[in-house]
XYZ file of C-alpha atoms in Angstrom:
675
model
C 3.815 -4.522 -17.493
C 6.409 -5.853 -19.915
C 9.187 -4.972 -22.274
C 8.676 -2.925 -25.391
C 10.734 -2.173 -28.398
C 10.656 1.110 -30.274
C 9.659 0.689 -33.893
C 12.547 0.351 -36.291
C 12.461 3.171 -38.768
C 11.912 2.815 -42.468
C 13.062 5.319 -45.055
C 10.569 7.471 -46.982
C 9.563 5.578 -50.102
C 10.123 8.372 -52.600
C 12.423 11.340 -52.681
C 11.533 13.788 -55.399
C 14.795 15.707 -55.114
C 16.518 14.901 -58.359
C 14.946 12.063 -60.256
C 17.709 10.036 -61.831
C 16.161 9.449 -65.221
C 18.122 11.596 -67.663
C 15.582 11.655 -70.427
C 12.682 12.774 -68.250
C 13.056 16.386 -69.365
C 11.989 15.356 -72.830
C 8.555 14.340 -71.604
C 5.687 16.664 -72.363
C 5.329 19.228 -69.570
C 1.569 19.127 -69.941
C 1.552 15.588 -68.505
C 2.035 17.091 -65.020
C -1.672 17.744 -64.549
C -3.246 14.785 -66.249
C -6.885 14.095 -65.566
C -8.178 10.624 -64.828
C -9.234 10.143 -68.465
C -6.033 11.563 -69.958
C -3.510 9.039 -68.645
C -1.405 8.146 -71.718
C -0.577 4.663 -70.400
C -1.545 2.657 -73.470
C 0.151 5.023 -75.913
C 3.408 5.048 -73.934
C 3.408 1.295 -73.400
C 2.865 0.754 -77.140
C 5.967 2.862 -77.844
C 8.059 0.365 -75.876
C 7.770 -1.929 -78.907
C 9.198 0.676 -81.294
C 12.241 -0.365 -83.364
C 13.752 3.045 -82.501
C 15.849 3.100 -79.317
C 15.176 6.829 -78.974
C 11.421 6.213 -78.981
C 11.724 3.409 -76.416
C 13.873 5.634 -74.216
C 11.376 8.493 -74.510
C 8.503 6.145 -73.573
C 10.322 4.836 -70.489
C 11.269 8.359 -69.386
C 7.683 9.548 -69.860
C 6.308 6.620 -67.839
C 8.858 7.402 -65.121
C 7.482 10.911 -64.920
C 3.775 10.140 -65.197
C 3.686 7.455 -62.478
C 4.835 10.002 -59.917
C 1.144 10.921 -59.853
C -0.208 7.969 -57.930
C -3.642 8.247 -59.537
C -2.114 7.170 -62.867
C -0.572 3.960 -61.507
C -3.712 1.761 -61.689
C -4.015 2.612 -65.387
C -0.502 1.314 -66.024
C -0.959 -1.799 -63.897
C -4.241 -2.662 -65.648
C -2.340 -2.550 -68.947
C 0.315 -5.003 -67.719
C 3.008 -2.308 -67.446
C 5.387 -4.381 -65.326
C 5.436 -7.302 -67.754
C 5.926 -4.905 -70.686
C 8.649 -2.844 -68.982
C 10.556 -5.879 -67.675
C 12.213 -6.832 -71.004
C 13.334 -3.204 -71.405
C 15.765 -3.801 -68.515
C 17.788 -5.974 -70.920
C 17.325 -3.780 -74.004
C 20.235 -3.514 -76.432
C 20.462 0.234 -75.639
C 22.010 1.239 -72.318
C 19.929 4.433 -72.308
C 16.719 2.386 -72.571
C 17.900 0.091 -69.771
C 18.534 3.082 -67.540
C 15.202 4.783 -68.221
C 13.274 1.489 -67.933
C 14.857 0.844 -64.526
C 13.994 4.430 -63.585
C 10.369 3.949 -64.620
C 10.052 0.753 -62.564
C 11.844 2.428 -59.682
C 9.351 5.299 -59.586
C 6.459 2.890 -60.036
C 7.664 0.908 -57.006
C 8.334 4.025 -54.933
C 5.086 5.849 -55.685
C 2.896 2.741 -55.710
C 3.942 1.494 -52.276
C 3.977 -2.022 -50.880
C 1.018 -3.355 -52.834
C 2.549 -2.341 -56.170
C 5.954 -3.736 -55.161
C 4.404 -7.103 -54.353
C 2.550 -7.036 -57.675
C 5.827 -6.305 -59.477
C 7.518 -9.272 -57.809
C 4.523 -11.446 -58.697
C 5.058 -10.459 -62.336
C 8.667 -11.708 -62.064
C 10.431 -8.342 -62.319
C 13.253 -9.802 -60.199
C 14.436 -12.098 -63.008
C 15.376 -9.392 -65.548
C 16.482 -7.093 -62.698
C 18.925 -9.701 -61.407
C 20.310 -10.237 -64.917
C 20.609 -6.467 -65.433
C 22.536 -5.990 -62.193
C 24.992 -8.753 -63.063
C 25.561 -7.419 -66.582
C 25.962 -3.836 -65.373
C 28.496 -4.767 -62.707
C 30.401 -6.891 -65.203
C 30.606 -3.806 -67.408
C 32.083 -1.502 -64.783
C 35.582 -2.065 -66.098
C 34.661 -2.084 -69.785
C 34.674 1.694 -70.202
C 37.703 3.769 -69.401
C 37.257 6.106 -66.458
C 39.918 8.730 -67.124
C 39.209 11.053 -64.230
C 38.194 10.627 -60.609
C 34.426 10.970 -60.047
C 33.594 10.374 -63.734
C 30.971 7.682 -64.288
C 30.506 5.250 -67.115
C 27.133 4.426 -68.618
C 26.954 1.005 -66.955
C 27.169 2.694 -63.553
C 24.198 4.935 -64.414
C 22.187 1.837 -65.268
C 23.359 0.078 -62.112
C 22.332 3.053 -59.970
C 18.745 2.877 -61.212
C 18.699 -0.914 -60.864
C 20.023 -0.832 -57.284
C 17.419 1.748 -56.300
C 14.672 -0.425 -57.780
C 16.077 -3.454 -55.920
C 16.171 -1.438 -52.689
C 12.495 -0.438 -53.036
C 11.406 -4.000 -53.752
C 13.388 -5.592 -50.916
C 12.074 -3.027 -48.467
C 8.448 -3.717 -49.371
C 8.348 -7.394 -50.360
C 9.574 -10.401 -48.379
C 9.485 -12.435 -51.584
C 11.973 -10.112 -53.291
C 14.206 -10.328 -50.207
C 14.097 -14.119 -50.523
C 15.120 -13.818 -54.191
C 17.922 -11.448 -53.149
C 19.255 -14.085 -50.751
C 18.952 -17.037 -53.123
C 20.327 -15.224 -56.179
C 23.453 -14.146 -54.304
C 22.849 -10.468 -55.004
C 24.788 -9.392 -51.910
C 28.098 -9.588 -53.774
C 26.679 -7.599 -56.693
C 25.459 -4.758 -54.468
C 28.752 -4.751 -52.553
C 30.500 -4.410 -55.917
C 28.448 -1.230 -56.493
C 29.446 0.007 -53.045
C 33.106 -0.502 -53.950
C 32.754 2.171 -56.655
C 32.655 4.831 -53.903
C 36.083 6.372 -54.687
C 34.773 7.827 -57.948
C 30.969 7.360 -57.934
C 29.547 8.227 -54.546
C 25.969 8.393 -55.902
C 26.016 4.716 -56.888
C 27.775 3.812 -53.641
C 25.102 5.564 -51.562
C 22.329 3.739 -53.426
C 24.116 0.443 -52.749
C 24.651 1.372 -49.083
C 20.951 2.180 -48.649
C 20.068 -1.178 -50.191
C 22.546 -3.050 -47.962
C 21.285 -1.260 -44.863
C 17.787 -2.492 -45.721
C 18.510 -6.092 -46.760
C 20.809 -6.870 -43.820
C 18.209 -5.937 -41.209
C 16.596 -8.989 -39.564
C 17.827 -11.282 -42.332
C 19.657 -14.237 -40.709
C 19.683 -16.218 -43.964
C 21.727 -13.483 -45.644
C 24.030 -13.055 -42.654
C 24.940 -16.746 -42.818
C 26.369 -16.163 -46.291
C 28.353 -13.066 -45.322
C 32.109 -13.463 -45.763
C 35.184 -11.581 -44.616
C 35.463 -9.749 -47.940
C 32.013 -8.174 -47.524
C 32.778 -7.096 -43.956
C 36.105 -5.729 -45.159
C 34.422 -3.511 -47.748
C 32.014 -2.136 -45.133
C 34.849 -1.385 -42.741
C 36.891 0.276 -45.496
C 33.999 2.656 -46.162
C 34.001 3.639 -42.474
C 37.667 4.581 -42.821
C 37.118 7.028 -45.691
C 37.853 10.642 -44.836
C 36.200 12.757 -47.544
C 34.454 15.675 -45.800
C 31.427 15.968 -48.099
C 27.941 15.392 -46.756
C 27.448 12.654 -49.354
C 30.394 10.737 -47.884
C 29.074 11.387 -44.387
C 25.823 9.700 -45.434
C 27.767 6.845 -47.034
C 29.730 6.202 -43.832
C 26.556 6.391 -41.737
C 24.807 3.767 -43.871
C 27.888 1.534 -43.709
C 27.836 1.874 -39.906
C 24.171 0.847 -39.829
C 24.875 -2.140 -42.066
C 27.748 -3.284 -39.852
C 25.451 -3.043 -36.832
C 22.920 -5.238 -38.659
C 25.714 -7.723 -39.474
C 27.188 -7.779 -35.958
C 26.467 -11.491 -35.495
C 28.704 -12.259 -38.488
C 31.729 -10.447 -37.080
C 34.640 -12.495 -35.750
C 34.726 -12.280 -31.952
C 38.161 -10.668 -31.973
C 36.916 -7.726 -34.055
C 33.550 -7.085 -32.427
C 34.623 -4.511 -29.847
C 36.775 -2.597 -32.338
C 34.050 -2.571 -34.982
C 31.387 -1.496 -32.484
C 33.574 1.410 -31.433
C 34.108 2.411 -35.079
C 30.350 2.251 -35.733
C 29.488 4.475 -32.756
C 32.365 6.861 -33.569
C 30.957 7.266 -37.088
C 27.486 8.083 -35.757
C 29.006 10.471 -33.221
C 30.929 12.419 -35.878
C 27.785 12.683 -37.977
C 25.806 14.112 -35.051
C 28.618 16.599 -34.373
C 27.769 18.414 -37.621
C 25.828 21.609 -36.922
C 22.950 21.818 -39.396
C 22.043 25.282 -38.119
C 25.366 26.547 -39.479
C 25.873 24.220 -42.445
C 22.462 24.663 -44.101
C 22.852 28.484 -44.444
C 26.450 27.979 -45.627
C 25.354 25.517 -48.317
C 22.572 27.858 -49.415
C 25.028 30.767 -49.703
C 27.452 28.543 -51.624
C 24.675 27.733 -54.097
C 23.965 31.449 -54.619
C 27.656 32.252 -55.036
C 28.094 29.443 -57.533
C 25.067 30.600 -59.497
C 26.363 34.161 -59.675
C 29.858 32.991 -60.623
C 28.521 30.664 -63.304
C 26.400 33.451 -64.786
C 29.469 35.716 -64.936
C 31.588 33.005 -66.526
C 28.947 32.307 -69.153
C 28.771 36.007 -70.059
C 32.564 36.264 -70.249
C 32.747 33.049 -72.277
C 30.198 34.339 -74.762
C 32.142 37.600 -75.200
C 35.393 35.686 -75.816
C 33.691 33.421 -78.347
C 32.290 36.413 -80.227
C 35.746 38.068 -80.229
C 37.294 34.881 -81.601
C 34.745 34.774 -84.398
C 35.400 38.397 -85.367
C 39.210 38.463 -85.106
C 40.329 34.863 -85.677
C 37.720 33.203 -87.826
C 40.335 30.927 -89.354
C 41.221 29.407 -85.942
C 38.887 27.046 -84.126
C 39.193 26.884 -80.326
C 40.933 23.727 -79.155
C 38.040 22.838 -76.859
C 34.539 23.275 -78.134
C 31.191 22.281 -76.743
C 27.947 23.048 -78.566
C 29.766 25.700 -80.582
C 31.160 27.456 -77.500
C 34.554 27.284 -75.862
C 34.323 24.819 -73.005
C 35.610 25.815 -69.572
C 38.881 24.158 -68.724
C 37.980 23.695 -65.044
C 35.129 21.259 -65.685
C 33.975 19.782 -62.381
C 33.508 16.021 -62.556
C 32.911 15.590 -58.818
C 29.183 16.188 -59.118
C 27.161 13.747 -61.139
C 24.002 15.850 -60.851
C 23.141 19.327 -62.177
C 25.690 21.711 -60.665
C 23.139 24.236 -59.390
C 21.606 21.446 -57.298
C 24.852 20.292 -55.677
C 24.374 22.306 -52.471
C 20.791 21.096 -52.110
C 21.932 17.490 -52.554
C 24.600 18.031 -49.904
C 22.025 19.495 -47.510
C 19.722 16.539 -48.146
C 22.579 14.092 -47.563
C 23.487 15.838 -44.288
C 19.966 15.658 -42.878
C 19.432 12.099 -44.122
C 22.713 11.056 -42.485
C 21.722 12.578 -39.146
C 18.238 11.083 -39.258
C 19.716 7.678 -40.106
C 22.309 7.975 -37.316
C 19.573 8.611 -34.764
C 17.513 5.698 -36.083
C 20.520 3.378 -35.815
C 21.057 4.423 -32.188
C 17.372 3.728 -31.465
C 17.748 0.271 -32.968
C 20.937 -0.334 -30.958
C 19.060 0.542 -27.774
C 15.996 -1.495 -28.703
C 17.629 -4.556 -30.190
C 16.329 -7.765 -28.655
C 17.677 -10.141 -31.261
C 18.987 -13.383 -29.690
C 22.175 -12.906 -31.691
C 22.943 -9.905 -29.513
C 24.302 -12.372 -26.983
C 27.173 -13.027 -29.361
C 28.227 -9.371 -29.078
C 28.619 -9.447 -25.360
C 30.063 -11.533 -22.569
C 28.017 -9.861 -19.913
C 25.069 -7.570 -19.844
C 24.304 -4.633 -17.664
C 20.758 -4.573 -16.375
C 19.575 -1.186 -15.292
C 17.458 -1.575 -12.191
C 16.109 1.964 -12.129
C 12.403 2.381 -12.763
C 12.601 3.935 -16.151
C 10.112 5.486 -18.429
C 7.364 3.847 -20.377
C 6.744 3.848 -24.067
C 3.565 4.204 -26.069
C 3.701 1.074 -28.141
C 3.170 1.393 -31.840
C 0.237 -0.952 -31.620
C -1.265 1.190 -28.891
C -0.341 -1.073 -25.973
C 0.371 0.995 -22.923
C 2.741 -0.403 -20.357
C 4.833 0.824 -17.505
C 8.127 -0.186 -18.995
C 10.863 -2.109 -17.333
C 14.334 -1.063 -18.486
C 15.536 -2.727 -21.650
C 18.797 -4.588 -21.476
C 21.717 -2.754 -23.078
C 24.950 -4.684 -23.516
C 27.917 -3.473 -21.517
C 29.908 -2.859 -24.719
C 27.199 -0.793 -26.409
C 26.540 1.157 -23.197
C 30.234 1.964 -22.844
C 30.610 3.001 -26.484
C 27.578 5.305 -26.356
C 28.822 6.967 -23.173
C 32.442 7.251 -24.356
C 31.331 9.064 -27.499
C 28.928 11.373 -25.571
C 25.958 10.088 -27.558
C 23.304 11.045 -24.937
C 24.498 14.673 -24.888
C 24.661 14.853 -28.690
C 21.188 13.372 -29.052
C 19.800 15.897 -26.560
C 21.431 18.684 -28.587
C 19.658 17.448 -31.731
C 16.273 17.728 -29.995
C 16.584 21.526 -30.043
C 14.311 23.548 -32.311
C 15.996 24.023 -35.729
C 17.909 27.313 -35.800
C 15.974 30.301 -37.139
C 18.638 31.262 -39.702
C 18.531 27.795 -41.263
C 14.720 27.821 -41.351
C 14.668 31.311 -42.888
C 17.055 30.549 -45.773
C 14.994 27.467 -46.611
C 11.731 29.436 -46.501
C 13.138 31.974 -48.954
C 13.740 29.510 -51.791
C 11.018 27.152 -53.077
C 13.467 24.353 -53.913
C 14.870 24.453 -50.367
C 11.547 24.444 -48.498
C 11.579 20.640 -48.340
C 14.601 20.991 -46.027
C 12.348 22.475 -43.317
C 10.428 19.211 -42.920
C 13.702 17.275 -42.974
C 15.149 19.420 -40.162
C 11.978 18.932 -38.137
C 12.156 15.178 -38.736
C 15.720 15.070 -37.415
C 14.435 16.784 -34.263
C 11.610 14.248 -33.902
C 14.005 11.326 -34.433
C 16.304 12.806 -31.786
C 13.389 12.913 -29.320
C 12.555 9.272 -30.050
C 16.240 8.434 -29.671
C 16.335 10.277 -26.331
C 13.388 8.162 -25.171
C 15.268 4.975 -26.099
C 18.392 6.122 -24.285
C 16.366 7.002 -21.193
C 14.802 3.538 -21.325
C 18.162 1.757 -21.390
C 20.529 3.776 -19.196
C 20.593 4.660 -15.523
C 20.452 8.200 -14.147
C 24.143 8.258 -13.233
C 25.209 7.382 -16.794
C 23.138 10.292 -18.022
C 24.786 12.838 -15.741
C 22.790 12.538 -12.525
C 20.040 14.713 -11.076
C 21.238 18.045 -12.472
C 21.490 16.723 -16.032
C 18.049 15.088 -15.811
C 16.463 18.288 -14.487
C 18.109 20.250 -17.291
C 16.767 17.797 -19.858
C 13.283 17.992 -18.322
C 13.384 21.785 -18.453
C 14.484 21.616 -22.084
C 11.629 19.256 -23.043
C 9.144 21.479 -21.204
C 10.408 24.436 -23.225
C 9.922 22.500 -26.467
C 6.319 21.727 -25.542
C 5.284 24.862 -23.659
C 7.684 27.497 -25.032
C 5.389 28.564 -27.884
C 2.030 30.302 -27.550
C 0.290 26.935 -27.910
C 1.345 23.302 -27.791
C 2.615 22.135 -31.232
C 0.059 20.149 -33.228
C 2.457 18.267 -35.512
C 1.712 14.588 -34.816
C 5.217 13.284 -35.448
C 6.764 15.851 -33.105
C 4.067 15.499 -30.460
C 4.365 11.713 -30.423
C 8.163 11.877 -30.064
C 8.350 14.644 -27.457
C 5.633 13.187 -25.219
C 7.268 9.757 -25.363
C 10.620 11.267 -24.323
C 8.987 13.359 -21.618
C 7.212 10.334 -20.174
C 10.467 8.356 -19.934
C 12.329 11.270 -18.391
C 9.647 12.075 -15.817
C 9.457 8.402 -14.806
C 13.212 8.325 -14.247
C 13.086 11.596 -12.297
C 10.221 10.276 -10.153
C 12.099 7.059 -9.403
C 15.029 9.119 -8.084
C 12.824 11.513 -6.080
C 14.091 14.474 -8.114
C 11.797 17.513 -8.163
C 9.789 17.908 -11.371
C 9.488 21.074 -13.399
C 5.970 20.904 -14.888
C 3.315 23.174 -13.361
C -0.300 21.986 -12.895
C -1.385 24.409 -15.635
C 1.143 22.907 -18.060
C -0.026 19.427 -17.145
C -3.611 20.280 -17.943
C -2.776 21.997 -21.235
C -0.716 18.949 -22.241
C -3.598 16.655 -21.340
C -6.080 18.724 -23.329
C -3.809 18.854 -26.389
C -3.241 15.100 -26.231
C -6.934 14.205 -25.975
C -7.500 16.068 -29.257
C -4.777 14.044 -31.018
C -5.889 11.003 -32.997
C -2.576 9.159 -32.429
C -3.221 6.578 -29.697
C 0.334 6.585 -28.334
C 0.192 10.370 -27.800
C -2.931 10.016 -25.669
C -1.458 7.019 -23.833
C 1.762 8.852 -22.975
C -0.011 12.049 -21.936
C -2.213 10.068 -19.540
C 0.866 8.290 -18.164
C 2.562 11.668 -17.545
C -0.458 12.735 -15.496
C -0.147 9.514 -13.499
C 3.613 9.885 -12.932
C 3.284 13.497 -11.806
C 0.203 12.818 -9.686
C 1.781 9.887 -7.839
C 4.788 12.102 -7.025
C 2.584 14.961 -5.810
C 0.546 12.585 -3.630
C 3.601 12.222 -1.373
C 3.767 15.970 -0.751
C 1.698 18.198 1.544
C -0.872 20.666 0.249
C -1.345 19.038 -3.145
C -4.965 17.838 -2.825
C -6.306 20.519 -5.158
C -3.844 19.622 -7.912
C -4.591 15.933 -7.404
C -8.300 16.662 -7.866
C -7.522 18.344 -11.174
C -5.442 15.357 -12.305
C -8.062 12.876 -11.071
C -10.877 14.590 -12.971
C -8.793 14.652 -16.148
C -7.983 10.945 -15.842
C -11.587 10.016 -15.101
C -12.694 11.875 -18.189
C -10.221 9.966 -20.376
C -11.103 6.620 -18.749
C -14.783 7.264 -19.421
C -14.839 9.025 -22.781
C -11.854 7.992 -24.886
C -12.868 5.726 -27.749
C -9.804 3.470 -27.414
C -9.784 0.746 -24.755
C -5.996 0.911 -24.402
C -6.197 4.605 -23.519
C -9.051 3.847 -21.078
C -6.868 1.210 -19.443
C -3.877 3.549 -19.173
C -6.048 6.225 -17.569
C -7.323 3.711 -14.993
C -3.771 2.542 -14.312
C -2.750 6.156 -13.728
C -5.672 6.650 -11.329
C -4.539 3.610 -9.335
C -1.042 5.103 -9.034
C -2.146 8.627 -8.119
C -4.700 7.638 -5.482
C -2.979 4.575 -4.075
C -1.825 6.099 -0.810
C -1.495 9.233 1.302
C -3.685 11.786 3.061
C -3.660 14.242 0.145
C -4.794 11.494 -2.225
C -7.579 10.413 0.142
C -8.865 13.972 0.417
C -8.763 14.496 -3.343
C -10.479 11.125 -4.000
C -13.364 12.030 -1.721
C -13.728 15.501 -3.252
C -14.024 14.163 -6.807
C -16.244 11.233 -5.759
C -13.708 8.776 -7.171
C -15.276 5.643 -5.634
C -18.798 6.068 -7.073
C -17.312 7.152 -10.399
C -15.214 3.982 -10.658
C -18.119 1.787 -9.544
C -20.218 3.256 -12.346
C -17.387 2.795 -14.845
C -16.547 -0.808 -13.905
C -19.427 -2.621 -15.688
C -19.067 -0.351 -18.734
C -15.339 -1.112 -18.990
C -15.904 -4.871 -18.631
C -18.652 -4.836 -21.257
C -16.474 -2.841 -23.643
C -13.685 -5.413 -23.326
C -16.142 -8.245 -24.046
C -17.672 -6.441 -26.995
C -14.609 -4.918 -28.706
C -11.641 -6.764 -27.248
C -11.276 -9.811 -29.468
C -11.938 -7.984 -32.709
C -9.814 -4.840 -32.295
C -6.925 -5.677 -29.981
C -4.067 -8.165 -30.079
C -3.286 -10.749 -27.342
C -0.689 -8.638 -25.461
C -3.134 -5.717 -25.365
C -5.944 -7.962 -24.127
C -3.652 -9.327 -21.429
C -2.923 -5.784 -20.213
C -6.617 -4.888 -20.305
C -7.513 -8.005 -18.297
C -4.957 -6.960 -15.678
C -6.472 -3.474 -15.543
C -9.927 -5.021 -15.104
C -8.694 -7.121 -12.160
C -6.853 -4.156 -10.642
C -9.970 -1.987 -10.995
C -11.947 -4.454 -8.878
C -9.188 -4.544 -6.255
C -8.806 -0.760 -6.238
C -12.533 -0.262 -5.691
C -12.227 -2.641 -2.705
C -9.307 -0.574 -1.372
C -11.270 2.694 -1.697
C -14.251 1.141 0.109
C -11.973 0.297 3.051
C -10.585 3.850 3.073
C -14.115 5.289 3.185
C -15.029 3.050 6.160
C -12.040 4.188 8.232
């Protein structure tokens, strides 16, 4: 019933791991649990006018911390916080600039789209643009004596780029300003700092990945130098997880900019993009997460021992050689010679940052592959000379808007198809759909600061399931390994859903796994390959789905019943199972509150009971004809009453088709009864 496109993913708006504002620790710890009447907005905003740079910095850092509690944000907005913080971006003190950008960054991240649009309305882009230009101009002003050592302008730029990223992701007006102000070159300049400041480079890469998506105006201004920088990032070889994330984001940006690539370089660049994603997915989080956690513990123990030894040496020096001062001193203590400048963040958090970068890189890689499979941009024609249409009857998708369609295969360009297959992307995606390894989950459970990794690992699994669905919707069975591989994948998905004592209730996982299962079962059915789900599993899946408030979960579960039922209807001795499926579908068609789900259930009934002796027997046993006759006027009335107000034109078109098909199907059943 039409083509659908999987939703393009957006990053989480706020990551609390390691806020970048240096002065935040100075803020009063008691501010963490502020009541509604205790928000210090006015007092902090007043301090922005202080002649003391230290006071202004403290105020900005405190605001940055307080606004992380979303309930405090209205208090700041009512007091014109954006207009009062804006000038601080161009303060004479670099520390104030950095903390002001950090405060606005957190305000934009924690306040969401509405706050971002309000910030743009209050002209925050003007001082932000000036700040970015001044900061980038200052990159060369301070000596950088050692690799991986930052200068203060880069710290300011990092906060400013993150603020810009938030705004451009949430506000079309800020994206328009980005295009007109020529900020692409400025952000690329930040990306070019990657050899010694990977943190700033990653922030810039995130921003570029966002602003280049569906932005033809920007792509028209892209030049060879910009593309060259992106490609040079892909060629970096540093093995850290931070660099893995950097390369992944560069790959995603190059995919977004594909229409700007010279024809002679398209195939080579596409291959480099897919190779980068492939190498990222090769990384085994089940092994690496425990290793990083152990490395953190070892470092902590080593650091504690070094501090104790250092203190003993310092005391000995004071007693025996009071007249000599150590050559290197820091805060009255001898400084360690092997200072590590590679990490710009607190050293005891380095392993956690690496783990976060690893999981973010893998999630982003999977999202890029989904977007490659689902791209329907007209500019895609410029990538390819021919396209390969997959004629197999592949699986449907639950549309994000709740439209339910039996999906026709999406068109995947020959070049993209070949690259994905050559780099074994389908197999690697399937591997990522596995349940996160117990050892990795356990080490994260044991430490409070690592528990956030559990959700990130689960999200990678969910993204992999969504990615698997997209791959199944764009490739033929032979490309995916044939019947044996498809049966193995179906068995694996069944284990994910039915392997535990009860079906998982997590909405994100359930939505992804049912979508993938629907696509896979449709492909298997189209190839007459035997299915692996038992009637009992089908019913438990149906029951779990009907309790879920996500429309697409219910839509896909109903479709799975229809796919399985229509396959069983061709076999002997299946009438009893068909009755079970028919009753379940009738219940959904009659009782579900959403018209789209009602329509999908009716569609499934048409498929299951369309033909065959077993279907005829089952239809008579469940009194399908009188049930549908009773439902028909109710369904029509519901469309008239709710249709125009709640559903969009494509959904209404599908529902009208279902209404027509219901009338025809009732006519068909009446003829069967008269035989």
